[in-house]
Amino acid sequence: MKTGIQHLILKEVILKNLIPRITIIIVTLFLAFGCTEIKMMQKLNSGEAVIQDEIDITVPFDLRGHAIIVKVRINEHPKEYNFILDTGAITFINEETANELDLEQGTEVPTWNDTVKARLVETEIISLGNAKVKNLTTIMFDFVKYTGFQKIDGFIGSDFLRFFKVTIDYGSKALTLSLDTEPIRSVDEGYLLKIKKPLPLRAPMVECRINETFTSDAMIDLGSPHCVVLPLSLLDKLSGEDIPLIKSIGIVAKWPQSTTDESCLSRIESLKFGDFEIENIPVIIADVNDILLGEDFLSQFLITINYPAKQVLLLPLDNMQFKHNMFSTGLALEKDDDNRTVVKGFWEGSPADKSGIQVGDEIIEINSINISELALFEISSILKNDAVSAIELLINSEQGEKRVTLKKETLLPELK
């Protein structure tokens, strides 16, 4: 069995407004055994916050789909780079950006593919606004080549954030990093939870209780677009309960450590964190290691993660509302190597399934728009918009071109 240290999961990059509900790419770095592993872990335990007069530093962010985009400077270079903020990742830099900055390159890191090269790189200082961390060792690889994200230069992960109290305000699109990391003693509003920060990712984990029957740790993962993802390993604990299970056809949700394409759409009776409870919440069940709490869940709160104090405060927004069903065509799309938009998978029994669409079919038009003129996040916005009740597609399949209209439906059984 491989340990979390042997499997350094650099990140699941799942941009829901780029490709709905599917994984574009996941980079898994496998650390070797023995001395090499120890040396790498020492490197990845590097970094130190720069102490300064300004205690609370607030910076704006943009949202691209679910992804939080922040402006980052490296080694006091005047150019600002676009990084994704992701609590479920470690910090890494695109190879082209690292070369542009002439960063010192270190040990080559084995990857999931012999053709993909990654190295440790040394940084003197990384600045997110005036929040600065010095001497942080990061990972470099050709991010753009393997994702196609031309305007993303890297990720800011929990190895950077671990020095701060971090507040994410989705409503104001503002990120605050504070050097005031004294523990929060009590709160009049919201839910104060303890977190764990297991190596190597240091991603914040909270304990949750499912259906009042068992507890498990859940990752606060800003990089996941889904509301809640449960590991397939929990199916045995859920098997005795009356829950709906809708299987995937093709690939709808998959992660790098996944050994199967299988995933399910379901709904659980309750999900509880301390005194906070959500009832009848849809979940995706997939081959992941941990429960994942993604953007659809986290954006319902003003979130404060006090990394040094090992606390998270969830303050519900006034308009907080969790859905009890999924209103969807059930269709999952992706871009292939030739930049064609193709069907990656769909949920069994969904409008996409009943239409006769097949995995691998090419989409030419969506709602009379040439799909080649649309960015993936624009395509996803159409598919996910609850105000759009029907999707008209021009499809190129083995039988030739045809038009298909998908009328969105609620995919899970209605609550009694």
Coordinates of C-alpha atoms in Angstrom, one line a residue:
M1 CA 0.0 0.0 0.0
K2 CA 1.3 3.4 -0.9
T3 CA 1.3 6.2 1.7
G4 CA 0.3 9.8 1.3
I5 CA 4.0 10.7 1.4
Q6 CA 4.7 8.4 -1.5
H7 CA 1.8 9.8 -3.4
L8 CA 2.3 13.6 -3.6
I9 CA -0.9 14.6 -5.3
L10 CA -0.1 17.9 -6.9
K11 CA -3.6 18.6 -7.8
E12 CA -6.9 17.7 -9.3
V13 CA -7.5 20.6 -11.8
I14 CA -11.3 20.4 -12.3
L15 CA -12.5 23.6 -13.8
K16 CA -16.3 23.1 -13.9
N17 CA -16.9 26.1 -16.2
L18 CA -14.2 24.8 -18.5
I19 CA -15.5 21.2 -18.6
P20 CA -18.6 20.4 -16.6
R21 CA -18.2 17.8 -13.8
I22 CA -15.2 16.1 -15.3
T23 CA -11.5 16.2 -14.6
I24 CA -9.3 17.8 -17.3
I25 CA -6.0 16.7 -15.9
I26 CA -4.5 15.6 -12.7
V27 CA -0.8 15.7 -11.9
T28 CA 0.4 13.0 -9.5
L29 CA 4.0 13.1 -8.4
F30 CA 5.3 9.9 -7.0
L31 CA 8.0 10.3 -4.4
A32 CA 10.6 7.7 -4.3
F33 CA 11.5 5.6 -1.2
G34 CA 14.3 6.2 1.2
C35 CA 16.7 9.2 1.2
T36 CA 15.2 10.7 -1.9
E37 CA 11.8 10.9 -0.2
I38 CA 13.2 12.4 2.9
K39 CA 15.1 15.0 1.0
M40 CA 12.0 15.9 -1.0
M41 CA 9.8 16.2 2.1
Q42 CA 12.4 18.5 3.7
K43 CA 12.3 20.7 0.6
L44 CA 8.5 20.7 0.6
N45 CA 8.5 21.7 4.2
S46 CA 10.3 24.9 3.3
G47 CA 9.2 28.5 3.5
E48 CA 8.8 31.2 6.0
A49 CA 6.2 34.1 6.2
V50 CA 7.7 37.6 5.9
I51 CA 6.7 39.5 9.0
Q52 CA 5.7 43.1 8.3
D53 CA 3.7 46.0 9.8
E54 CA 0.6 45.2 7.8
I55 CA -1.2 42.5 9.7
D56 CA -4.3 41.9 7.5
I57 CA -3.7 41.9 3.7
T58 CA -6.8 41.9 1.4
V59 CA -6.5 41.2 -2.3
P60 CA -9.2 40.9 -5.0
F61 CA -9.7 37.7 -6.9
D62 CA -11.5 36.7 -10.1
L63 CA -13.7 33.6 -10.7
R64 CA -13.1 31.5 -13.8
G65 CA -15.8 28.9 -13.4
H66 CA -15.2 27.7 -9.9
A67 CA -11.5 28.5 -9.9
I68 CA -10.3 31.5 -7.8
I69 CA -7.7 33.4 -9.8
V70 CA -5.2 35.6 -7.9
K71 CA -2.3 37.9 -9.0
V72 CA 1.1 36.6 -7.8
R73 CA 4.6 38.0 -8.0
I74 CA 7.7 35.9 -7.9
N75 CA 11.1 37.1 -6.5
E76 CA 9.9 40.7 -6.6
H77 CA 9.6 40.6 -10.4
P78 CA 7.4 43.5 -11.5
K79 CA 5.2 41.2 -13.7
E80 CA 2.0 39.8 -12.0
Y81 CA 1.1 36.2 -12.9
N82 CA -2.3 34.4 -12.8
F83 CA -2.4 31.7 -10.2
I84 CA -5.3 29.5 -9.1
L85 CA -5.8 29.5 -5.3
D86 CA -6.4 25.9 -4.2
T87 CA -6.4 24.6 -0.6
G88 CA -6.2 21.0 -1.9
A89 CA -3.0 21.5 -3.7
I90 CA 0.6 22.5 -3.1
T91 CA 2.2 25.5 -4.9
F92 CA 3.5 24.9 -8.4
I93 CA 4.7 27.0 -11.3
N94 CA 4.3 26.5 -15.0
E95 CA 7.6 25.6 -16.7
E96 CA 7.5 28.6 -19.1
T97 CA 6.9 31.0 -16.2
A98 CA 9.8 29.4 -14.1
N99 CA 12.1 29.7 -17.1
E100 CA 11.0 33.3 -17.7
L101 CA 11.9 34.1 -14.1
D102 CA 15.2 32.1 -14.3
L103 CA 14.3 30.2 -11.2
E104 CA 16.9 27.8 -9.7
Q105 CA 16.0 24.3 -10.6
G106 CA 16.7 21.3 -8.4
T107 CA 15.8 17.6 -8.2
E108 CA 13.8 16.0 -10.9
V109 CA 10.6 14.6 -9.6
P110 CA 9.2 11.3 -11.0
T111 CA 5.7 11.7 -12.5
W112 CA 2.8 9.6 -13.6
N113 CA 4.1 9.6 -17.1
D114 CA 7.7 9.2 -18.4
T115 CA 7.2 12.0 -20.9
V116 CA 6.1 14.5 -18.3
K117 CA 9.1 16.2 -16.6
A118 CA 8.8 18.0 -13.2
R119 CA 11.4 19.5 -11.0
L120 CA 11.7 21.2 -7.7
V121 CA 12.4 24.9 -8.0
E122 CA 13.6 27.4 -5.5
T123 CA 12.0 30.8 -5.0
E124 CA 13.3 33.7 -3.0
I125 CA 9.9 35.2 -2.3
I126 CA 6.3 34.7 -3.5
S127 CA 4.0 37.6 -3.0
L128 CA 0.2 37.5 -2.9
G129 CA -0.5 41.2 -2.6
N130 CA 1.6 42.1 0.4
A131 CA 1.4 38.6 1.9
K132 CA 4.8 37.1 1.3
V133 CA 6.5 33.8 1.9
K134 CA 10.3 33.5 1.4
N135 CA 12.5 30.5 0.5
L136 CA 9.6 28.3 -0.6
T137 CA 10.5 25.3 -2.7
T138 CA 7.8 24.6 -5.3
I139 CA 7.2 22.2 -8.2
M140 CA 7.8 23.2 -11.9
F141 CA 6.3 21.4 -14.9
D142 CA 4.8 22.2 -18.3
F143 CA 1.4 23.0 -17.0
V144 CA 0.1 24.7 -20.2
K145 CA 1.1 21.8 -22.4
Y146 CA -0.9 19.3 -20.4
T147 CA -3.9 21.4 -19.6
G148 CA -4.2 23.9 -22.4
F149 CA -4.8 26.7 -19.8
Q150 CA -2.9 29.5 -21.7
K151 CA -3.5 32.1 -19.0
I152 CA -2.7 30.2 -15.9
D153 CA 0.8 30.3 -14.6
G154 CA 0.5 28.1 -11.5
F155 CA -1.2 27.3 -8.2
I156 CA -1.0 28.8 -4.8
G157 CA -1.6 25.9 -2.4
S158 CA -1.8 25.2 1.3
D159 CA 2.1 25.0 1.7
F160 CA 2.0 28.8 1.0
L161 CA -1.3 29.5 2.9
R162 CA -0.2 27.5 6.0
F163 CA 1.4 30.6 7.6
F164 CA -1.7 32.7 7.6
K165 CA -5.3 33.0 8.7
V166 CA -7.1 33.0 5.3
T167 CA -10.6 34.4 4.7
I168 CA -12.3 33.7 1.4
D169 CA -15.3 36.0 0.6
Y170 CA -17.0 34.8 -2.5
G171 CA -19.6 37.5 -2.4
S172 CA -17.0 40.3 -2.5
K173 CA -14.5 38.3 -4.4
A174 CA -11.9 39.2 -1.8
L175 CA -9.2 37.2 -0.1
T176 CA -7.7 38.2 3.2
L177 CA -4.5 36.8 4.6
S178 CA -3.7 37.7 8.2
L179 CA -0.7 37.3 10.4
D180 CA -2.9 37.5 13.4
T181 CA -3.2 33.7 13.9
E182 CA -4.3 33.6 17.5
P183 CA -6.9 30.9 18.0
I184 CA -10.6 31.9 17.8
R185 CA -11.9 31.3 21.3
S186 CA -15.7 31.5 20.6
V187 CA -18.1 32.8 18.0
D188 CA -21.6 34.3 18.2
E189 CA -22.4 33.3 14.6
G190 CA -21.2 30.5 12.3
Y191 CA -19.6 27.2 13.0
L192 CA -16.1 26.8 14.4
L193 CA -14.4 23.5 13.5
K194 CA -11.0 21.9 14.2
I195 CA -8.9 21.0 11.2
K196 CA -6.2 18.5 10.5
K197 CA -3.4 19.4 8.1
P198 CA -1.9 16.0 7.0
L199 CA 1.3 16.0 5.0
P200 CA 2.3 16.3 2.2
L201 CA -0.6 18.6 0.9
R202 CA -1.4 20.2 4.3
A203 CA -5.0 20.5 2.9
P204 CA -7.4 21.4 5.7
M205 CA -9.5 18.4 6.8
V206 CA -12.6 18.5 9.0
E207 CA -14.5 15.7 10.6
C208 CA -18.0 15.1 9.3
R209 CA -20.8 12.7 10.1
I210 CA -22.9 11.1 7.3
N211 CA -26.5 10.0 7.8
E212 CA -25.9 9.9 11.6
T213 CA -24.2 6.5 11.1
F214 CA -20.5 7.1 10.6
T215 CA -17.8 9.8 10.7
S216 CA -15.0 10.5 8.2
D217 CA -12.6 13.3 7.4
A218 CA -13.5 15.8 4.6
M219 CA -11.0 18.0 2.7
I220 CA -11.8 21.7 2.3
D221 CA -10.9 21.8 -1.4
L222 CA -11.3 25.1 -3.3
G223 CA -10.0 23.3 -6.4
S224 CA -13.1 21.0 -6.7
P225 CA -16.2 22.3 -8.5
H226 CA -18.6 19.8 -7.0
C227 CA -20.6 20.3 -3.8
V228 CA -19.6 17.0 -2.1
V229 CA -17.7 14.0 -3.4
L230 CA -17.6 10.8 -1.4
P231 CA -15.1 8.0 -1.9
L232 CA -16.3 4.7 -3.5
S233 CA -14.9 3.0 -0.4
L234 CA -17.8 4.4 1.6
L235 CA -20.4 2.6 -0.5
D236 CA -20.2 -0.4 1.8
K237 CA -21.2 1.8 4.7
L238 CA -24.1 3.3 2.7
S239 CA -25.2 0.0 1.1
G240 CA -27.7 -0.9 3.8
E241 CA -29.4 2.5 3.5
D242 CA -32.1 3.4 1.0
I243 CA -30.2 5.9 -1.2
P244 CA -30.5 6.4 -5.0
L245 CA -27.5 5.4 -7.1
I246 CA -27.2 6.6 -10.7
K247 CA -24.2 5.2 -12.5
S248 CA -22.0 6.9 -15.0
I249 CA -21.7 5.9 -18.6
G250 CA -18.2 6.8 -19.8
I251 CA -16.3 9.1 -17.5
V252 CA -18.2 11.8 -15.6
A253 CA -15.9 12.2 -12.5
K254 CA -12.4 10.8 -12.2
W255 CA -9.2 11.6 -10.3
P256 CA -5.6 10.6 -10.8
Q257 CA -5.4 8.0 -8.2
S258 CA -8.6 6.4 -9.6
T259 CA -8.3 2.8 -10.7
T260 CA -11.8 2.7 -12.2
D261 CA -13.9 5.0 -14.4
E262 CA -16.9 4.2 -12.2
S263 CA -18.8 7.0 -10.5
C264 CA -22.3 7.5 -9.2
L265 CA -24.7 10.3 -8.5
S266 CA -26.6 9.9 -5.2
R267 CA -28.2 11.8 -2.3
I268 CA -27.5 11.3 1.4
E269 CA -29.9 12.1 4.2
S270 CA -27.6 14.2 6.2
L271 CA -24.1 15.7 6.3
K272 CA -23.1 17.1 9.7
F273 CA -20.1 19.3 10.8
G274 CA -20.2 20.0 14.5
D275 CA -23.6 21.6 15.0
F276 CA -24.1 22.4 11.3
E277 CA -26.2 19.9 9.3
I278 CA -27.4 19.7 5.7
E279 CA -30.2 17.4 4.8
N280 CA -30.9 15.6 1.5
I281 CA -27.8 16.8 -0.3
P282 CA -26.8 15.4 -3.7
V283 CA -23.3 13.8 -3.8
I284 CA -21.0 12.3 -6.4
I285 CA -19.4 9.0 -5.4
A286 CA -16.1 8.4 -7.1
D287 CA -12.7 6.7 -6.7
V288 CA -11.1 9.4 -4.5
N289 CA -9.2 9.0 -1.2
D290 CA -11.1 11.5 0.9
I291 CA -14.5 13.3 1.0
L292 CA -14.1 16.5 -0.9
L293 CA -16.0 19.7 -0.1
G294 CA -15.8 21.8 -3.2
E295 CA -16.8 25.2 -4.5
D296 CA -20.5 24.5 -4.7
F297 CA -20.4 23.8 -0.9
L298 CA -17.8 26.4 0.2
S299 CA -19.3 29.3 -1.7
Q300 CA -22.3 29.2 0.6
F301 CA -20.1 30.5 3.4
L302 CA -17.7 33.2 4.4
I303 CA -14.8 30.9 5.1
T304 CA -11.9 31.6 7.5
I305 CA -9.1 29.0 7.7
N306 CA -6.7 29.7 10.5
Y307 CA -3.9 27.3 9.5
P308 CA -1.5 27.8 12.4
A309 CA -4.4 27.5 15.0
K310 CA -5.9 24.5 13.1
Q311 CA -9.3 26.0 12.9
V312 CA -11.9 26.8 10.3
L313 CA -14.9 29.1 10.7
L314 CA -17.9 28.7 8.4
L315 CA -20.2 31.7 8.4
P316 CA -23.4 31.0 6.4
L317 CA -24.3 33.6 3.8
D318 CA -27.7 35.2 4.0
N319 CA -28.7 33.6 0.7
M320 CA -27.3 30.1 1.6
Q321 CA -29.3 27.4 -0.2
F322 CA -28.2 23.9 -0.9
K323 CA -30.0 22.0 -3.7
H324 CA -31.7 18.7 -3.1
N325 CA -31.5 17.6 -6.7
M326 CA -29.5 18.0 -9.9
F327 CA -31.3 19.8 -12.8
S328 CA -29.3 18.8 -15.7
T329 CA -28.9 17.1 -19.1
G330 CA -26.5 14.7 -17.4
L331 CA -23.9 15.4 -20.2
A332 CA -20.1 15.7 -19.6
L333 CA -17.9 17.2 -22.3
E334 CA -14.2 17.6 -22.9
K335 CA -11.8 18.9 -25.4
D336 CA -9.7 16.2 -27.1
D337 CA -6.1 16.5 -28.4
D338 CA -7.4 18.0 -31.7
N339 CA -9.4 20.6 -29.8
R340 CA -12.7 19.1 -30.7
T341 CA -15.5 19.2 -28.1
V342 CA -16.5 15.6 -27.5
V343 CA -18.8 13.6 -25.2
K344 CA -16.8 12.2 -22.3
G345 CA -19.7 10.6 -20.4
F346 CA -23.2 11.1 -19.0
W347 CA -25.4 9.9 -16.1
E348 CA -27.4 6.7 -16.7
G349 CA -31.1 7.5 -17.4
S350 CA -30.4 11.2 -17.9
P351 CA -31.7 13.2 -20.9
A352 CA -28.3 12.7 -22.6
D353 CA -28.5 8.9 -22.1
K354 CA -32.0 8.7 -23.4
S355 CA -31.2 10.8 -26.5
G356 CA -28.9 8.1 -28.0
I357 CA -25.8 10.2 -27.7
Q358 CA -22.6 8.1 -27.5
V359 CA -19.3 8.6 -25.7
G360 CA -16.9 10.1 -28.3
D361 CA -19.5 11.9 -30.3
E362 CA -18.3 15.3 -31.5
I363 CA -20.4 18.4 -30.7
I364 CA -20.5 20.9 -33.6
E365 CA -23.1 23.4 -32.3
I366 CA -24.8 24.2 -29.1
N367 CA -28.0 26.2 -29.2
S368 CA -27.2 27.2 -32.8
I369 CA -23.8 28.6 -31.8
N370 CA -20.7 27.1 -33.5
I371 CA -19.0 25.5 -30.6
S372 CA -15.5 26.2 -31.9
E373 CA -16.3 29.9 -31.2
L374 CA -16.9 29.2 -27.5
A375 CA -14.5 28.8 -24.7
L376 CA -15.1 25.7 -22.5
F377 CA -16.3 27.8 -19.6
E378 CA -18.9 29.4 -21.9
I379 CA -20.1 25.9 -23.0
S380 CA -20.3 24.8 -19.4
S381 CA -22.1 27.9 -18.4
I382 CA -24.9 27.1 -20.9
L383 CA -25.1 23.5 -19.7
K384 CA -25.2 24.4 -16.0
N385 CA -27.5 27.4 -16.2
D386 CA -30.7 26.4 -14.5
A387 CA -32.5 29.2 -16.4
V388 CA -31.7 27.3 -19.7
S389 CA -34.2 24.4 -19.7
A390 CA -33.2 22.9 -23.1
I391 CA -30.0 22.3 -25.0
E392 CA -30.0 21.9 -28.7
L393 CA -26.9 20.1 -30.1
L394 CA -25.6 19.5 -33.6
I395 CA -23.6 16.2 -33.3
N396 CA -21.2 14.4 -35.6
S397 CA -21.4 10.7 -34.8
E398 CA -20.5 7.5 -36.7
Q399 CA -23.9 7.7 -38.4
G400 CA -23.2 11.3 -39.6
E401 CA -24.5 14.6 -38.4
K402 CA -27.8 14.9 -36.5
R403 CA -29.6 17.4 -34.3
V404 CA -30.6 16.5 -30.7
T405 CA -32.6 18.5 -28.2
L406 CA -31.9 17.7 -24.5
K407 CA -34.5 18.9 -22.1
K408 CA -33.1 19.2 -18.6
E409 CA -34.6 17.1 -15.9
T410 CA -34.1 16.5 -12.2
L411 CA -31.9 13.4 -12.2
L412 CA -32.5 12.1 -8.7
P413 CA -35.9 10.8 -7.4
E414 CA -38.1 13.5 -5.9
L415 CA -38.1 13.6 -2.2
K416 CA -41.2 12.1 -0.6

